[in-house]
CSV table of C-alpha atoms in Angstrom, one decimal:
chain,number,residue,atom,x,y,z
C,1006,MET,CA,101.9,88.7,79.0
C,1007,ARG,CA,101.9,91.0,82.0
C,1008,LYS,CA,104.0,89.7,84.6
C,1009,LEU,CA,102.2,88.8,87.9
C,1010,PRO,CA,103.2,91.0,91.1
C,1011,LEU,CA,106.2,89.1,93.0
C,1012,LEU,CA,103.9,88.6,96.3
C,1013,LEU,CA,101.3,86.7,94.3
C,1014,VAL,CA,104.0,85.1,92.4
C,1015,LEU,CA,105.3,83.4,95.7
C,1016,VAL,CA,101.8,82.7,97.0
C,1017,LEU,CA,101.1,80.2,93.7
C,1018,GLY,CA,104.4,78.5,94.4
C,1019,GLY,CA,103.6,78.0,98.0
C,1020,CYS,CA,106.6,79.9,99.3
C,1021,VAL,CA,104.7,82.2,101.6
C,1022,GLU,CA,104.1,80.5,104.7
C,1023,ASN,CA,102.7,83.5,107.0
C,1024,HIS,CA,100.4,86.7,106.9
C,1025,ALA,CA,104.0,89.0,106.8
C,1026,PRO,CA,103.9,92.4,104.4
C,1027,PRO,CA,106.4,91.8,101.2
C,1028,PHE,CA,108.7,93.9,102.7
C,1029,ALA,CA,109.4,91.9,105.8
C,1030,ASN,CA,109.4,88.1,103.9
C,1031,LEU,CA,111.8,89.1,101.2
C,1032,PRO,CA,113.0,91.2,103.1
C,1033,TYR,CA,113.7,94.7,101.2
C,1034,GLU,CA,116.3,94.9,103.8
C,1035,PRO,CA,119.0,92.9,105.9
C,1036,PHE,CA,117.6,91.9,109.1
C,1037,SER,CA,119.5,94.2,111.5
C,1038,ARG,CA,119.4,95.1,115.1
C,1039,THR,CA,118.8,98.9,114.5
C,1040,ASP,CA,115.5,97.8,113.0
C,1041,ALA,CA,114.5,95.2,115.4
C,1042,VAL,CA,114.9,97.9,118.3
C,1043,ALA,CA,113.0,100.7,116.5
C,1044,ILE,CA,110.1,98.3,115.8
C,1045,ALA,CA,110.0,97.2,119.2
C,1046,THR,CA,110.3,101.2,120.5
C,1047,ARG,CA,107.7,102.0,117.8
C,1048,GLU,CA,105.0,99.8,119.5
C,1049,TRP,CA,106.1,101.0,123.2
C,1050,ARG,CA,105.2,104.3,122.0
C,1051,LEU,CA,101.6,103.2,120.3
C,1052,TRP,CA,100.7,102.0,123.8
C,1053,GLY,CA,101.8,105.1,125.2
C,1054,SER,CA,105.2,104.9,126.5
C,1055,ARG,CA,104.7,103.3,129.7
C,1056,VAL,CA,107.7,102.6,131.8
C,1057,GLY,CA,107.8,99.8,134.3
C,1058,GLU,CA,104.6,99.8,136.7
C,1059,ALA,CA,103.7,97.0,139.3
C,1060,PRO,CA,100.6,95.0,137.4
C,1061,ASP,CA,97.1,95.7,138.4
C,1062,TYR,CA,95.7,91.9,138.6
C,1063,THR,CA,92.3,93.5,140.1
C,1064,GLN,CA,91.5,95.6,137.2
C,1065,SER,CA,88.4,95.4,135.3
C,1066,ALA,CA,88.2,94.4,131.8
C,1067,ALA,CA,86.8,98.3,131.0
C,1068,GLY,CA,90.4,99.2,132.2
C,1069,MET,CA,92.9,97.0,130.7
C,1070,ALA,CA,95.0,98.3,127.8
C,1071,GLU,CA,94.8,95.3,125.1
C,1072,ARG,CA,91.1,95.7,125.0
C,1073,GLN,CA,90.8,99.4,124.1
C,1074,PRO,CA,89.5,100.4,120.9
C,1075,GLY,CA,92.7,100.6,118.5
C,1076,LEU,CA,95.0,98.4,120.8
C,1077,TRP,CA,93.2,95.0,120.8
C,1078,GLN,CA,93.4,95.3,117.2
C,1079,ARG,CA,97.0,95.7,117.4
C,1080,VAL,CA,97.3,92.6,119.7
C,1081,GLY,CA,95.2,91.1,116.9
C,1082,GLU,CA,98.2,92.2,114.4
C,1083,TYR,CA,100.9,90.8,116.7
C,1084,TRP,CA,99.1,87.2,116.3
C,1085,TRP,CA,98.2,87.9,112.6
C,1086,GLU,CA,101.8,88.9,111.3
C,1087,GLY,CA,103.5,87.1,114.0
C,1088,MET,CA,102.7,83.4,113.7
C,1089,ASN,CA,102.8,81.3,110.7
C,1090,THR,CA,99.6,80.3,108.4
C,1091,GLY,CA,97.8,77.5,109.9
C,1092,GLU,CA,98.5,78.3,113.6
C,1093,PRO,CA,95.3,78.6,115.1
C,1094,ASP,CA,96.3,81.4,117.8
C,1095,ALA,CA,96.7,83.6,114.7
C,1096,ALA,CA,93.0,84.6,114.7
C,1097,TRP,CA,93.1,86.0,118.4
C,1098,THR,CA,93.3,89.3,119.2
C,1099,GLY,CA,93.3,91.2,122.9
C,1100,LYS,CA,89.8,89.9,123.6
C,1101,HIS,CA,88.6,87.5,121.3
C,1102,ASP,CA,89.0,84.0,120.3
C,1103,ALA,CA,89.6,82.2,116.8
C,1104,ARG,CA,85.8,82.4,116.6
C,1105,GLY,CA,85.7,86.1,117.5
C,1106,GLN,CA,84.1,85.8,120.5
C,1107,VAL,CA,85.1,87.9,123.7
C,1108,PHE,CA,86.8,85.8,126.5
C,1109,PRO,CA,86.3,86.8,130.0
C,1110,VAL,CA,89.1,88.2,131.8
C,1111,ALA,CA,89.3,85.5,133.9
C,1112,ARG,CA,90.7,83.8,130.9
C,1113,ASN,CA,93.6,86.1,129.9
C,1114,GLY,CA,96.4,83.8,130.8
C,1115,ASP,CA,95.0,81.6,127.7
C,1116,TYR,CA,95.7,84.2,125.5
C,1117,ALA,CA,98.6,85.6,126.7
C,1118,TRP,CA,100.4,87.4,124.1
C,1119,SER,CA,103.9,88.8,125.1
C,1120,ALA,CA,105.5,85.9,122.7
C,1121,ALA,CA,103.4,86.9,119.8
C,1122,PHE,CA,104.7,90.5,120.2
C,1123,ILE,CA,108.1,89.3,120.0
C,1124,SER,CA,107.3,86.7,116.9
C,1125,TYR,CA,105.4,90.0,115.7
C,1126,VAL,CA,108.8,92.2,116.0
C,1127,MET,CA,111.3,89.7,114.6
C,1128,ARG,CA,109.2,89.0,111.8
C,1129,ILE,CA,108.6,92.7,110.8
C,1130,ALA,CA,112.4,93.4,111.3
C,1131,GLY,CA,113.0,90.7,108.3
C,1132,ALA,CA,113.9,87.5,110.4
C,1133,GLY,CA,112.2,85.7,107.8
C,1134,PRO,CA,112.0,81.6,108.4
C,1135,ALA,CA,114.7,81.1,110.1
C,1136,PHE,CA,113.2,82.9,113.5
C,1137,PRO,CA,111.2,80.1,115.4
C,1138,TYR,CA,107.6,81.9,115.6
C,1139,ALA,CA,105.8,80.6,118.3
C,1140,PRO,CA,103.1,81.3,120.8
C,1141,ASP,CA,105.0,80.7,123.7
C,1142,HIS,CA,108.7,81.6,124.7
C,1143,ALA,CA,109.8,78.4,125.7
C,1144,THR,CA,109.6,77.3,121.7
C,1145,TYR,CA,112.7,79.6,120.8
C,1146,ILE,CA,114.3,79.3,124.2
C,1147,ASN,CA,114.8,75.7,123.5
C,1148,TYR,CA,115.6,76.3,119.8
C,1149,ALA,CA,118.4,79.1,121.0
C,1150,ALA,CA,119.7,76.1,123.6
C,1151,ARG,CA,119.6,73.6,121.0
C,1152,ALA,CA,121.7,76.1,118.6
C,1153,ALA,CA,124.4,76.5,121.5
C,1154,LEU,CA,125.0,72.6,121.6
C,1155,GLY,CA,125.5,72.6,118.0
C,1156,LYS,CA,122.3,70.8,117.0
C,1157,ILE,CA,120.9,73.6,114.6
C,1158,ARG,CA,122.0,74.2,111.5
C,1159,ASP,CA,122.9,78.2,111.0
C,1160,PRO,CA,120.7,79.3,114.0
C,1161,LEU,CA,119.1,82.6,114.1
C,1162,LEU,CA,119.4,82.5,118.0
C,1163,ILE,CA,122.0,81.4,120.2
C,1164,ALA,CA,121.2,80.8,123.9
C,1165,GLU,CA,123.8,82.4,126.5
C,1166,ASN,CA,124.3,81.9,130.1
C,1167,PRO,CA,123.5,85.3,131.6
C,1168,ALA,CA,126.1,85.2,133.8
C,1169,ALA,CA,128.8,85.0,131.3
C,1170,TYR,CA,127.4,87.5,128.6
C,1171,ALA,CA,126.3,91.0,128.6
C,1172,PRO,CA,123.3,91.1,126.5
C,1173,ARG,CA,123.5,93.9,123.2
C,1174,LEU,CA,120.8,96.1,121.8
C,1175,GLY,CA,118.6,93.7,120.1
C,1176,ASP,CA,119.0,90.6,122.1
C,1177,LEU,CA,116.2,88.8,123.8
C,1178,ALA,CA,116.4,88.2,127.9
C,1179,CYS,CA,114.3,85.9,129.2
C,1180,ILE,CA,113.0,84.2,132.7
C,1181,GLY,CA,110.9,81.8,134.0
C,1182,ARG,CA,107.4,82.1,135.4
C,1183,GLY,CA,105.4,80.1,137.6
C,1184,LYS,CA,106.5,76.7,137.6
C,1185,ALA,CA,109.5,77.6,135.7
C,1186,ARG,CA,110.5,80.1,138.2
C,1187,GLY,CA,113.5,78.0,139.4
C,1188,LEU,CA,114.7,76.5,136.3
C,1189,THR,CA,118.3,77.5,135.4
C,1190,PHE,CA,120.3,78.0,132.5
C,1191,ALA,CA,121.9,74.6,132.9
C,1192,ALA,CA,118.8,72.8,132.7
C,1193,LEU,CA,117.9,74.1,129.0
C,1194,PRO,CA,117.1,72.9,126.6
C,1195,THR,CA,114.0,71.1,128.1
C,1196,ALA,CA,112.0,68.3,126.8
C,1197,TYR,CA,108.7,70.1,127.6
C,1198,ASN,CA,107.2,72.9,127.2
C,1199,PHE,CA,107.4,75.9,130.3
C,1200,PRO,CA,106.0,79.4,131.0
C,1201,ALA,CA,108.2,82.2,130.5
C,1202,HIS,CA,108.4,85.7,129.4
C,1203,CYS,CA,111.1,87.3,126.9
C,1204,GLY,CA,111.6,91.0,126.3
C,1205,ILE,CA,113.9,93.0,123.6
C,1206,ILE,CA,116.8,94.6,124.5
C,1207,THR,CA,116.5,98.5,123.3
C,1208,GLY,CA,118.9,100.5,125.6
C,1209,GLY,CA,120.2,101.2,128.8
C,1210,GLY,CA,122.9,102.6,130.8
C,1211,PRO,CA,125.7,102.3,133.6
C,1212,GLY,CA,124.2,99.5,135.6
C,1213,ASP,CA,120.9,98.7,134.2
C,1214,VAL,CA,119.4,97.8,130.5
C,1215,ASP,CA,115.9,99.0,129.2
C,1216,ILE,CA,113.7,95.8,128.2
C,1217,ILE,CA,110.5,96.1,126.3
C,1218,GLY,CA,107.9,93.4,126.2
C,1219,GLY,CA,104.4,92.2,125.7
C,1220,ASN,CA,101.7,91.7,127.3
C,1221,VAL,CA,103.3,93.5,130.6
C,1222,ASP,CA,100.5,94.4,132.7
C,1223,ASP,CA,98.0,94.0,129.4
C,1224,ALA,CA,100.2,96.4,127.3
C,1225,VAL,CA,103.7,96.6,125.8
C,1226,VAL,CA,105.9,98.0,128.6
C,1227,LEU,CA,109.7,99.3,129.3
C,1228,GLU,CA,111.5,98.2,132.2
C,1229,HIS,CA,114.8,99.4,133.5
C,1230,VAL,CA,116.7,96.0,134.8
C,1231,ALA,CA,119.4,96.1,137.0
C,1232,THR,CA,122.8,95.1,135.8
C,1233,ASP,CA,126.0,94.0,137.4
C,1234,ALA,CA,129.1,95.9,137.0
C,1235,THR,CA,129.9,94.3,134.2
C,1236,GLY,CA,127.0,94.8,132.4
C,1237,HIS,CA,125.0,91.2,133.0
C,1238,LEU,CA,121.5,90.5,134.2
C,1239,ASP,CA,121.2,88.8,137.6
C,1240,ASN,CA,118.6,86.1,137.9
C,1241,TRP,CA,117.3,85.9,134.2
C,1242,LEU,CA,117.3,82.5,132.6
C,1243,VAL,CA,118.5,83.1,129.4
C,1244,ILE,CA,119.8,85.4,127.1
C,1245,LEU,CA,118.9,84.7,123.4
C,1246,ARG,CA,121.8,85.9,121.2
C,1247,VAL,CA,120.6,87.4,117.8
C,1248,LEU,CA,122.7,86.8,115.1
C,1249,TYR,CA,121.1,89.8,113.1
C,1250,ARG,CA,122.7,89.9,109.8
C,1251,ALA,CA,123.3,94.0,109.7
C,1252,ASN,CA,123.7,96.2,112.9
């Protein structure tokens, strides 16, 4: 009898809980910071290698990168591959809801995809089921905070105080937004969801780090963020130390 392809075996066995390709699900190679940084950097280049600009909140739908041909589909891939099976958000794109209907620009905030971007990068880099994939950053911030308290067995993320831990390549730097702008590291984990933004550390030099994040001015953007003399990030909520299996 001819052997079934491995992916089909996994599907029939009920082991596949996402839409990722076999090389990420198995994974073919150990989950590494090198791969995570390379994937985030690749996506940044795909979006035009933009370096931090002030967001233009007055631009029209026609000018938004996430709604451009080739890019709205890429956002859809972040949702589809980054989310677990059954997550309604997995069907979204950069301009469509789960029914394939174009949503108005005024509702862009309801379809924010920065957490989907991080989930995509971690998934494709081979993080496997250990990463808490989610459509919002608060889910994995709180996961990492619980892990720091010893409440998660064999965690993949550990929350670190930005005042005491200098981020490494591949770590995630997170900041509160909106009503959570005043949230502090000491308040984590929270018993509620909150608005936030996380990006992945991809480089840097003396006095700064490079952070790539999604849905920054409706694109994937690299920002140069200043650090203090010891490499710590000032005024950030938390650093999520990623426990890669390899460098």
